[in-house]
Amino acid sequence: MTPPSLRETQRWLKARIVPAGQAEGPSGGPAAAPDEAWLNPQGGAPGTARLAVYAEGYLARIEEALAEVYPATRHVVGRHAFAALARNYASAIPSQDYNLSRAGRRLPEFLSTAPLAGDLPFLPDLARLEWAVAEAFHAAWHPPLDPSTLAALPAEAWPRARLSLQPAVARVASDWPILDIWEARERPVAETRIALVNRPQRVLVTRRGVAVQCELLDPPQDRLLGALMAGAPLGAACEALAASVEGDPPPVADWFARWAGAGLFTRCDIL
Amino acid sequence: MERRRGRWPALGCGVGLRADHYDLITREWPAMDWFEAISENYMDSRGRPFHMLDAVRHRYPVALHGVSLSIGSADPLDPRYLEQLKALVERIEPAIVSDHLCWTGVDGQQLHDLLPLPFTEEAVAHVAARVGQVQAALGRPILLENVSAYVTYRHSTMPEWEFLTAVARGAGCGILLDLNNIYVNAVNHRFDPLDYLAGISGELVGQFHLAGHTDRGAFLFDTHDRPVIEPVWGLYQEAVRRWGPITTLIEWDADIPPFEHLAAEAAQARAILTEVQRLPLALSVSGGGPG
Ligand SMILES: [Fe+2]
């Protein structure tokens, strides 16, 4: 028999490592041969037992990577359910990013179809918030636009001004109070009471220095920031906002002052 | 004096840069010869980890140690990985860049582990060509580290030390020799670790790793979560006696103890380096005599 090629060898070992859900179907050929056909006999430990070290290691690493990024999700579902979730995730979703810390990127999407979300319908949104927090943690923070630049902008230039935001800034909206749940991630579950029904929350994810911050946005703020992040000039963004709000016009100038003060804007282009 | 190991910088004894210790390090700037940073923890970050590494680099020499280059994979090298690593190398200007002689994924799927290669001519040629690509992309030589393994393949045609040497010679790269991994493999695969050392040319070795492991009964498990054991210190002494005071790292990756503990282990290694430097034999070694 000709010795297996490097790729055949790696495919064989991969099929021994990844959980069954993802392993390629029976392919015949060398992959179908028993472990002993591939491995040298060693002491008392059979090849299959030694291969288990790699398979266990894979699951442990995926679980650890998920626990690192999703502490609130883990807190809510509990240690054991989270371990099972990680196992199912590892079986269903092949990791495609070289960086292990990004292996959990698709957990929100996976959770939206997971049975857990039947009992805890806010889980996918909570996980989306946690992924946004992780991304903000690693994102660049550019020198912010000097708030006085914005204050000094002549009134006639405002409608044509387009503001760019920090790459670390994100918005996460949910029909559930995900910010309250996220903030309770280090409190004992038994001491935590959070009303869930009819409490949608929109969250602004940003940074202060190197620390990630999450804060509530009210619906008009969220709409305005969303328009800006989509690249709309101030005029169009504010008109759309005014059309959607009943009663008094919202204090948009105050919002801009606050956001500029927090360093959210990186540049202002007059179109 | 020109050392036999040639082109690799002599940094002394360092420890890994760990998030658990960021605060202490940037507050106290403790005495330490150098730090080794896991490349992947920094190359995709412009946040806190990146700023910490930048600050540490201003005070200490730094080595970048990667875990997902996957130099032995049958898949093509990941151009995005190389790009990110190159950007980090240019920013940090590390004294050493290293990764592992292994593969970490195939067919586009990442397994996030340092998986063993078959020790074959095919693998030597494959890895050597790819190291050439990496070194050309980075514009500098790298070190490849020997990994712990729990299995060996029937179709391997040479011992591990021959494989490691053939890759380093064929690729024009250096070796990061992990003495704990040699010990673990020697026990797991039934060979004499001194045969391993005898099979390595000192001039190829640019760095040592020292770490702890776990005894699982039927085999040793490489966990990097405990102190270096006596037999591994013995191997280290022997390696330093043969090849001189090569840059050394105390490696912990899990259950990371307080910084003082790491510093104490590094001091223990440093004592061995300085001790051996005083011996006439080391002088003759560094003068180019037979190892
Ligand atoms: Fe190592």
Coordinates of C-alpha atoms and ligand atoms in Angstrom, one line a residue:
Chain A
M1 CA 0.0 0.0 0.0
T2 CA 1.4 3.4 -0.9
P3 CA 1.7 5.6 2.2
P4 CA -1.1 8.2 2.6
S5 CA -0.4 11.7 1.4
L6 CA -0.2 14.7 3.8
R7 CA -3.7 15.8 2.9
E8 CA -5.1 12.2 3.4
T9 CA -3.3 12.0 6.8
Q10 CA -4.8 15.4 7.9
R11 CA -8.3 14.5 6.7
W12 CA -8.1 11.3 8.6
L13 CA -7.0 13.0 11.8
K14 CA -9.6 15.8 11.4
A15 CA -12.4 13.2 11.1
R16 CA -11.2 11.8 14.4
I17 CA -11.2 15.2 16.1
V18 CA -14.3 17.1 15.1
P19 CA -17.6 16.0 16.6
A20 CA -19.7 13.6 14.5
G21 CA -22.1 16.2 13.1
Q22 CA -19.4 17.8 11.0
A23 CA -17.2 14.8 10.1
E24 CA -17.3 13.9 6.5
G25 CA -19.5 11.0 5.6
P26 CA -18.1 7.5 5.1
S27 CA -15.6 8.0 2.3
G28 CA -14.1 4.6 2.1
G29 CA -10.4 4.6 1.3
P30 CA -7.8 5.2 3.9
A31 CA -10.2 7.1 6.2
A32 CA -12.2 4.0 6.7
A33 CA -9.2 2.0 8.0
P34 CA -9.0 1.4 11.8
D35 CA -6.9 3.7 13.9
E36 CA -4.3 1.0 14.3
A37 CA -3.6 1.0 10.6
W38 CA -2.5 4.7 10.9
L39 CA -0.8 4.8 14.3
N40 CA 2.2 3.2 15.9
P41 CA 1.3 0.9 18.8
Q42 CA 2.4 2.6 22.0
G43 CA 2.7 1.2 25.5
G44 CA -0.6 0.4 27.1
A45 CA -2.6 3.2 25.6
P46 CA -4.5 2.3 22.4
G47 CA -4.5 4.8 19.5
T48 CA -8.2 5.5 19.9
A49 CA -7.7 6.5 23.6
R50 CA -4.8 8.8 22.6
L51 CA -6.8 10.3 19.8
A52 CA -9.5 11.2 22.3
V53 CA -7.1 13.8 23.8
Y54 CA -7.3 15.7 20.6
A55 CA -11.1 15.4 20.3
E56 CA -11.6 16.5 23.9
G57 CA -9.2 19.3 23.4
Y58 CA -11.1 20.6 20.5
L59 CA -14.4 20.8 22.4
A60 CA -12.7 22.3 25.5
R61 CA -11.1 25.0 23.4
I62 CA -14.4 25.9 21.6
E63 CA -16.2 26.0 25.0
E64 CA -13.5 28.2 26.5
A65 CA -13.6 30.5 23.5
L66 CA -17.4 30.8 23.8
A67 CA -17.3 31.3 27.6
E68 CA -14.8 34.1 27.1
V69 CA -17.0 36.1 24.7
Y70 CA -20.4 35.1 26.1
P71 CA -20.3 35.4 29.9
A72 CA -23.8 36.8 30.2
T73 CA -25.3 34.0 28.0
R74 CA -23.4 31.5 30.1
H75 CA -24.6 33.1 33.3
V76 CA -28.2 32.9 32.2
V77 CA -28.3 29.3 31.0
G78 CA -25.9 28.0 33.6
R79 CA -22.6 26.2 33.4
H80 CA -23.9 22.8 32.4
A81 CA -26.3 24.0 29.8
F82 CA -23.6 26.2 28.4
A83 CA -21.2 23.3 28.1
A84 CA -23.8 21.3 26.2
L85 CA -24.5 24.3 24.0
A86 CA -20.8 24.7 23.2
R87 CA -20.7 21.0 22.3
N88 CA -23.7 21.3 20.0
Y89 CA -22.2 24.5 18.5
A90 CA -18.9 22.8 17.9
S91 CA -20.7 19.9 16.1
A92 CA -22.8 22.2 13.9
I93 CA -20.5 25.0 13.0
P94 CA -17.0 24.4 11.7
S95 CA -14.5 26.9 12.9
Q96 CA -13.1 28.8 9.9
D97 CA -11.2 31.7 11.4
Y98 CA -7.6 31.0 12.4
N99 CA -8.1 33.1 15.6
L100 CA -9.7 30.9 18.3
S101 CA -11.1 34.0 19.9
R102 CA -13.4 34.4 16.9
A103 CA -14.7 30.8 16.9
G104 CA -17.9 32.0 18.6
R105 CA -18.8 34.5 15.9
R106 CA -21.8 32.5 14.8
L107 CA -23.3 31.7 18.2
P108 CA -26.1 34.3 17.9
E109 CA -27.2 32.8 14.7
F110 CA -26.9 29.3 16.1
L111 CA -28.9 30.2 19.2
S112 CA -31.8 31.5 17.1
T113 CA -32.5 27.9 16.1
A114 CA -31.4 26.2 19.3
P115 CA -34.1 24.7 21.6
L116 CA -32.8 26.8 24.5
A117 CA -34.1 29.9 22.8
G118 CA -37.6 28.5 23.1
D119 CA -37.5 29.0 26.9
L120 CA -35.2 32.0 26.7
P121 CA -36.3 33.9 23.6
F122 CA -33.9 36.8 24.3
L123 CA -30.8 34.6 24.1
P124 CA -29.9 35.3 20.4
D125 CA -30.1 39.1 21.0
L126 CA -28.1 38.8 24.2
A127 CA -25.5 36.9 22.3
R128 CA -25.5 39.5 19.5
L129 CA -24.8 42.2 22.2
E130 CA -22.0 40.1 23.6
W131 CA -20.4 39.6 20.2
A132 CA -20.7 43.4 19.6
V133 CA -18.9 44.0 22.9
A134 CA -16.1 41.6 22.0
E135 CA -15.7 43.3 18.6
A136 CA -15.7 46.8 20.3
F137 CA -13.0 45.5 22.7
H138 CA -10.6 44.8 19.9
A139 CA -11.6 47.6 17.5
A140 CA -9.4 50.6 16.8
W141 CA -10.2 53.9 18.6
H142 CA -9.2 56.7 16.3
P143 CA -8.4 60.3 17.5
P144 CA -11.9 61.7 17.9
L145 CA -13.2 64.8 16.1
D146 CA -12.8 67.8 18.4
P147 CA -16.3 68.6 19.7
S148 CA -15.7 72.3 19.0
T149 CA -15.4 71.5 15.2
L150 CA -19.1 70.4 15.4
A151 CA -20.1 73.4 17.5
A152 CA -18.4 75.8 15.1
L153 CA -20.1 74.3 12.0
P154 CA -22.2 77.1 10.3
A155 CA -25.9 76.4 10.4
E156 CA -26.2 76.2 6.6
A157 CA -23.5 73.5 6.5
W158 CA -25.3 71.2 9.0
P159 CA -27.7 69.5 6.5
R160 CA -24.8 68.5 4.2
A161 CA -22.4 67.3 7.0
R162 CA -21.7 63.6 7.1
L163 CA -20.2 62.3 10.3
S164 CA -18.0 59.2 10.5
L165 CA -18.2 57.1 13.7
Q166 CA -15.5 55.1 15.5
P167 CA -15.2 51.5 14.3
A168 CA -15.7 50.4 17.9
V169 CA -19.3 51.8 17.9
A170 CA -22.2 49.5 17.4
R171 CA -26.0 49.4 18.0
V172 CA -27.8 46.3 19.1
A173 CA -31.6 46.4 19.3
S174 CA -33.9 43.8 20.8
D175 CA -37.5 43.2 21.8
W176 CA -36.1 42.2 25.2
P177 CA -34.3 44.0 28.0
I178 CA -30.8 42.7 26.9
L179 CA -28.9 45.5 28.5
D180 CA -30.4 44.8 31.9
I181 CA -29.6 41.1 31.5
W182 CA -26.1 41.8 30.3
E183 CA -25.5 44.1 33.3
A184 CA -26.6 41.3 35.7
R185 CA -24.0 38.9 34.4
E186 CA -22.0 38.9 37.6
R187 CA -24.9 38.9 40.0
P188 CA -26.2 35.6 41.5
V189 CA -29.2 34.5 39.4
A190 CA -31.2 33.9 42.6
E191 CA -30.9 37.6 43.5
T192 CA -31.8 38.8 40.0
R193 CA -35.3 39.8 39.0
I194 CA -35.6 41.3 35.5
A195 CA -39.1 42.0 34.0
L196 CA -38.9 40.7 30.5
V197 CA -42.3 41.4 28.8
N198 CA -42.8 44.6 26.8
R199 CA -39.4 45.9 27.6
P200 CA -37.5 46.3 24.3
Q201 CA -34.0 47.8 24.7
R202 CA -31.7 49.4 22.2
V203 CA -28.1 49.4 23.2
L204 CA -25.2 51.6 22.2
V205 CA -21.9 49.7 22.4
T206 CA -18.8 52.0 22.6
R207 CA -15.6 52.5 24.5
R208 CA -14.1 54.7 27.2
G209 CA -10.4 54.3 26.8
V210 CA -9.8 50.6 26.4
A211 CA -12.9 49.6 28.4
V212 CA -16.1 48.7 26.5
Q213 CA -19.3 50.6 27.6
C214 CA -22.9 49.8 26.9
E215 CA -25.7 52.3 27.4
L216 CA -29.4 52.6 26.5
L217 CA -30.5 54.5 23.5
D218 CA -34.1 55.7 23.2
P219 CA -35.8 54.9 19.9
P220 CA -35.2 58.3 18.2
Q221 CA -31.6 58.3 19.2
D222 CA -31.2 54.8 17.9
R223 CA -32.8 55.8 14.6
L224 CA -30.6 58.8 14.2
L225 CA -27.4 57.0 15.0
G226 CA -28.5 54.2 12.6
A227 CA -29.0 56.7 9.8
L228 CA -25.6 58.3 10.5
M229 CA -23.9 54.9 10.6
A230 CA -25.5 54.1 7.2
G231 CA -23.8 57.2 5.8
A232 CA -26.7 59.6 5.7
P233 CA -25.9 63.3 5.8
L234 CA -27.2 65.2 8.9
G235 CA -30.0 66.9 7.0
A236 CA -31.6 63.7 5.7
A237 CA -31.0 61.9 9.0
C238 CA -32.8 64.6 11.0
E239 CA -35.6 65.0 8.6
A240 CA -36.3 61.3 8.7
L241 CA -36.2 61.5 12.5
A242 CA -38.6 64.5 12.7
A243 CA -41.1 62.6 10.4
S244 CA -41.1 59.7 12.8
V245 CA -41.5 61.6 16.1
E246 CA -44.8 63.0 17.3
G247 CA -45.0 66.0 19.5
D248 CA -42.0 68.2 20.5
P249 CA -38.8 67.8 18.4
P250 CA -36.2 65.8 20.2
P251 CA -33.1 67.6 21.7
V252 CA -30.9 66.5 18.8
A253 CA -28.2 69.2 19.5
D254 CA -27.8 67.9 23.0
W255 CA -27.3 64.4 21.7
F256 CA -24.7 65.5 19.3
A257 CA -22.8 67.4 22.0
R258 CA -22.9 64.3 24.2
W259 CA -21.8 61.9 21.5
A260 CA -19.1 64.2 20.3
G261 CA -17.9 64.6 23.9
A262 CA -17.6 60.9 24.2
G263 CA -15.4 60.8 21.1
L264 CA -17.8 58.8 18.9
F265 CA -17.2 60.9 15.8
T266 CA -13.9 60.7 13.9
R267 CA -14.5 63.1 11.1
C268 CA -17.0 65.4 9.5
D269 CA -17.2 65.9 5.7
I270 CA -19.3 68.5 4.1
L271 CA -20.9 67.0 1.0
Chain B
M1 CA 32.5 37.0 20.5
E2 CA 30.6 35.2 17.7
R3 CA 28.4 32.5 19.2
R4 CA 28.0 29.2 17.5
R5 CA 24.3 29.6 17.3
G6 CA 25.0 32.6 15.1
R7 CA 22.2 34.8 14.1
W8 CA 19.7 34.5 16.9
P9 CA 19.7 37.1 19.6
A10 CA 20.6 36.2 23.2
L11 CA 17.8 37.6 25.3
G12 CA 18.3 35.7 28.6
C13 CA 15.3 34.2 30.4
G14 CA 11.8 35.6 29.9
V15 CA 8.2 34.7 30.6
G16 CA 4.9 34.8 28.6
L17 CA 3.0 38.0 28.5
R18 CA -0.5 37.2 30.0
A19 CA -3.6 39.3 30.4
D20 CA -3.7 38.3 34.1
H21 CA -0.5 40.3 34.6
Y22 CA -1.1 43.3 32.4
D23 CA -1.9 45.6 35.4
L24 CA 1.1 44.5 37.5
I25 CA 3.5 44.7 34.6
T26 CA 2.4 48.2 33.4
R27 CA 2.3 49.5 37.0
E28 CA 5.6 48.1 38.4
W29 CA 7.6 47.4 35.3
P30 CA 9.2 44.4 37.0
A31 CA 12.7 43.2 36.2
M32 CA 12.5 40.7 33.4
D33 CA 14.8 39.9 30.5
W34 CA 12.1 39.7 27.8
F35 CA 8.4 38.7 27.2
E36 CA 6.9 36.3 24.7
A37 CA 3.5 37.3 23.3
I38 CA 1.1 35.0 21.6
S39 CA 0.8 36.6 18.1
E40 CA -2.9 35.8 17.7
N41 CA -3.8 37.6 20.9
Y42 CA -2.5 40.9 19.4
M43 CA -2.5 40.7 15.6
D44 CA -6.3 41.1 15.3
S45 CA -6.7 43.6 18.1
R46 CA -6.4 47.4 18.1
G47 CA -7.9 47.5 21.6
R48 CA -6.4 46.9 25.1
P49 CA -4.2 43.8 24.3
F50 CA -2.5 45.7 21.5
H51 CA -1.9 48.8 23.7
M52 CA -0.5 46.6 26.4
L53 CA 1.9 44.9 24.0
D54 CA 3.0 48.2 22.6
A55 CA 3.7 49.5 26.1
V56 CA 5.6 46.4 27.1
R57 CA 7.6 46.6 24.0
H58 CA 8.8 50.1 24.9
R59 CA 10.5 48.6 28.0
Y60 CA 11.5 45.1 27.1
P61 CA 12.5 42.9 24.2
V62 CA 9.5 40.9 22.9
A63 CA 9.2 37.7 20.9
L64 CA 6.1 36.9 18.9
H65 CA 5.0 33.3 19.2
G66 CA 2.2 32.2 16.9
V67 CA -0.1 29.2 17.2
S68 CA -2.0 29.2 13.9
L69 CA 0.4 29.7 11.1
S70 CA -0.4 26.0 10.3
I71 CA 2.9 25.6 8.4
G72 CA 2.3 21.9 7.8
S73 CA -1.2 22.1 6.5
A74 CA -2.1 20.7 3.1
D75 CA -4.1 23.8 2.6
P76 CA -2.4 26.9 1.1
L77 CA -1.1 29.5 3.6
D78 CA -3.7 32.0 4.7
P79 CA -2.8 35.3 3.1
R80 CA -4.8 37.2 5.7
Y81 CA -3.0 35.6 8.5
L82 CA 0.4 36.5 7.0
E83 CA -0.8 40.1 6.4
Q84 CA -1.9 40.6 10.0
L85 CA 1.2 39.0 11.3
K86 CA 3.4 41.1 9.1
A87 CA 1.6 44.3 10.3
L88 CA 2.2 43.3 13.9
V89 CA 5.8 42.4 13.3
E90 CA 6.4 45.8 11.7
R91 CA 4.8 47.6 14.6
I92 CA 6.3 45.7 17.4
E93 CA 9.8 44.9 15.9
P94 CA 10.1 41.7 17.9
A95 CA 13.5 40.1 18.6
I96 CA 12.2 36.7 17.5
V97 CA 9.2 35.5 15.5
S98 CA 8.2 31.8 16.0
D99 CA 5.4 29.3 15.4
H100 CA 5.1 25.5 15.6
L101 CA 6.1 22.6 13.3
C102 CA 2.6 21.2 13.0
W103 CA -0.7 21.8 11.3
T104 CA -3.8 23.3 12.8
G105 CA -6.5 22.8 10.2
V106 CA -7.3 21.3 6.8
D107 CA -9.9 21.7 4.1
G108 CA -10.7 25.2 5.4
Q109 CA -11.6 24.1 8.8
Q110 CA -9.6 25.2 11.9
L111 CA -9.0 22.7 14.6
H112 CA -7.2 25.1 16.9
D113 CA -4.6 22.6 18.1
L114 CA -0.9 21.9 17.3
L115 CA -1.4 18.6 15.4
P116 CA 1.4 16.2 14.6
L117 CA 2.8 15.8 11.1
P118 CA 4.0 12.5 9.7
F119 CA 7.8 12.6 9.7
T120 CA 8.2 12.0 5.9
E121 CA 10.2 13.4 3.1
E122 CA 7.0 14.7 1.6
A123 CA 6.2 16.7 4.8
V124 CA 9.8 18.0 5.0
A125 CA 9.7 19.4 1.4
H126 CA 6.1 20.8 1.9
V127 CA 7.0 22.6 5.1
A128 CA 10.4 23.9 3.9
A129 CA 8.8 25.5 0.8
R130 CA 6.1 27.1 2.9
V131 CA 8.6 28.5 5.5
G132 CA 10.4 30.1 2.5
Q133 CA 7.1 31.8 1.7
V134 CA 6.6 33.0 5.2
Q135 CA 10.1 34.3 5.6
A136 CA 9.9 36.1 2.3
A137 CA 6.5 37.7 3.4
L138 CA 7.9 38.8 6.8
G139 CA 11.3 39.7 5.5
R140 CA 13.0 37.8 8.3
P141 CA 13.8 34.3 9.5
I142 CA 11.4 32.5 11.9
L143 CA 11.9 29.7 14.4
L144 CA 9.7 26.6 14.4
E145 CA 9.0 24.7 17.6
N146 CA 8.8 21.0 18.2
V147 CA 5.3 20.0 19.5
S148 CA 4.1 17.5 22.0
A149 CA 2.2 14.6 20.4
Y150 CA 0.0 11.8 21.7
V151 CA 0.3 9.7 18.5
T152 CA 2.9 8.9 15.9
Y153 CA 2.1 7.7 12.4
R154 CA 3.0 4.4 11.0
H155 CA 4.1 6.0 7.7
S156 CA 6.7 8.2 9.4
T157 CA 10.2 7.4 8.0
M158 CA 12.5 9.2 10.4
P159 CA 12.7 10.1 14.1
E160 CA 11.3 13.5 15.1
W161 CA 14.7 15.1 15.6
E162 CA 15.7 14.2 12.1
F163 CA 12.5 15.7 10.8
L164 CA 12.9 18.9 12.8
T165 CA 16.5 19.3 11.6
A166 CA 15.7 18.5 7.9
V167 CA 12.9 21.1 8.0
A168 CA 15.2 23.8 9.6
R169 CA 18.0 23.1 7.1
G170 CA 15.8 22.8 4.1
A171 CA 13.8 26.0 5.0
G172 CA 16.7 28.1 6.3
C173 CA 14.8 28.7 9.5
G174 CA 15.7 28.2 13.1
I175 CA 14.5 25.8 15.9
L176 CA 12.6 26.8 19.0
L177 CA 13.4 23.7 21.1
D178 CA 10.8 23.0 23.7
L179 CA 12.5 20.7 26.2
N180 CA 9.3 19.8 28.0
N181 CA 7.8 18.7 24.6
I182 CA 10.9 16.5 24.0
Y183 CA 10.4 14.9 27.5
V184 CA 6.7 14.4 26.9
N185 CA 7.3 12.8 23.6
A186 CA 10.2 10.7 24.9
V187 CA 7.9 9.2 27.5
N188 CA 4.8 8.9 25.2
H189 CA 6.8 7.5 22.3
R190 CA 9.5 5.6 24.1
F191 CA 12.7 7.2 23.1
D192 CA 15.7 8.6 25.0
P193 CA 15.5 12.4 25.2
L194 CA 19.3 12.5 25.1
D195 CA 19.1 10.9 21.6
Y196 CA 16.9 13.8 20.6
L197 CA 19.4 16.4 21.9
A198 CA 22.3 14.5 20.1
G199 CA 20.3 14.7 16.9
I200 CA 20.0 18.5 16.9
S201 CA 22.6 20.9 15.8
G202 CA 23.1 23.7 18.3
E203 CA 23.6 26.4 15.6
L204 CA 20.0 25.9 14.5
V205 CA 18.5 26.5 17.9
G206 CA 17.4 30.1 18.5
Q207 CA 15.3 29.6 21.7
F208 CA 14.3 27.2 24.4
H209 CA 10.9 26.6 25.9
L210 CA 10.5 25.2 29.4
A211 CA 7.0 24.2 30.7
G212 CA 5.1 21.8 32.9
H213 CA 2.8 19.0 31.9
T214 CA 0.3 16.5 33.4
D215 CA 0.8 12.8 33.9
R216 CA -2.3 11.0 32.7
G217 CA -1.0 7.6 33.6
A218 CA -1.0 6.0 30.2
F219 CA 0.7 9.1 28.7
L220 CA 1.9 12.6 29.5
F221 CA -0.3 15.5 28.6
D222 CA 1.2 18.8 27.7
T223 CA -0.8 21.3 29.7
H224 CA 1.6 24.2 30.5
D225 CA -0.2 24.6 33.8
R226 CA 2.4 23.7 36.3
P227 CA 6.1 24.1 37.2
V228 CA 8.9 22.6 35.2
I229 CA 9.7 19.1 36.5
E230 CA 13.2 18.0 37.6
P231 CA 14.0 15.8 34.6
V232 CA 13.1 18.7 32.2
W233 CA 15.5 21.0 34.2
G234 CA 18.1 18.2 33.7
L235 CA 17.5 18.2 30.0
Y236 CA 17.8 22.0 30.0
Q237 CA 21.1 21.9 31.8
E238 CA 22.4 19.4 29.3
A239 CA 21.2 21.5 26.3
V240 CA 22.8 24.7 27.7
R241 CA 26.0 22.8 28.5
R242 CA 26.1 21.6 24.8
W243 CA 25.1 24.8 23.1
G244 CA 25.6 27.7 25.4
P245 CA 23.2 30.3 26.9
I246 CA 20.4 30.3 24.4
T247 CA 17.3 32.6 24.9
T248 CA 14.9 30.8 27.2
L249 CA 11.2 31.1 28.0
I250 CA 9.2 29.8 31.0
E251 CA 5.9 28.9 29.4
W252 CA 2.5 28.8 31.2
D253 CA -0.8 28.8 29.3
A254 CA -3.3 27.7 31.9
D255 CA -3.9 28.2 35.6
I256 CA -1.4 31.0 35.3
P257 CA 0.2 31.7 38.7
P258 CA 1.1 35.2 40.1
F259 CA 3.8 37.0 38.2
E260 CA 6.3 36.5 41.1
H261 CA 6.0 32.7 40.6
L262 CA 6.8 33.0 36.9
A263 CA 9.7 35.4 37.6
A264 CA 11.1 32.9 40.2
E265 CA 11.1 30.1 37.6
A266 CA 12.8 32.4 35.1
A267 CA 15.4 33.2 37.7
Q268 CA 16.0 29.5 38.2
A269 CA 16.6 29.1 34.4
R270 CA 18.8 32.2 34.4
A271 CA 20.9 30.7 37.2
I272 CA 21.6 27.7 34.9
L273 CA 22.4 29.9 32.0
T274 CA 24.9 32.0 34.0
E275 CA 26.4 29.0 35.7
V276 CA 27.1 27.3 32.4
Q277 CA 28.6 30.4 31.0
R278 CA 31.2 30.4 33.7
L279 CA 32.3 26.8 32.8
P280 CA 35.3 26.4 30.5
L281 CA 33.3 24.0 28.4
A282 CA 30.8 26.6 27.4
L283 CA 33.6 28.9 26.3
S284 CA 35.0 26.2 24.0
V285 CA 31.5 25.6 22.7
S286 CA 30.9 29.2 22.0
G287 CA 34.3 29.3 20.3
G288 CA 33.0 26.8 17.7
G289 CA 34.3 23.5 19.1
P290 CA 32.3 20.3 18.7
G291 CA 29.0 20.2 20.6
Ligands
FE1 FE 6.4 25.5 23.8

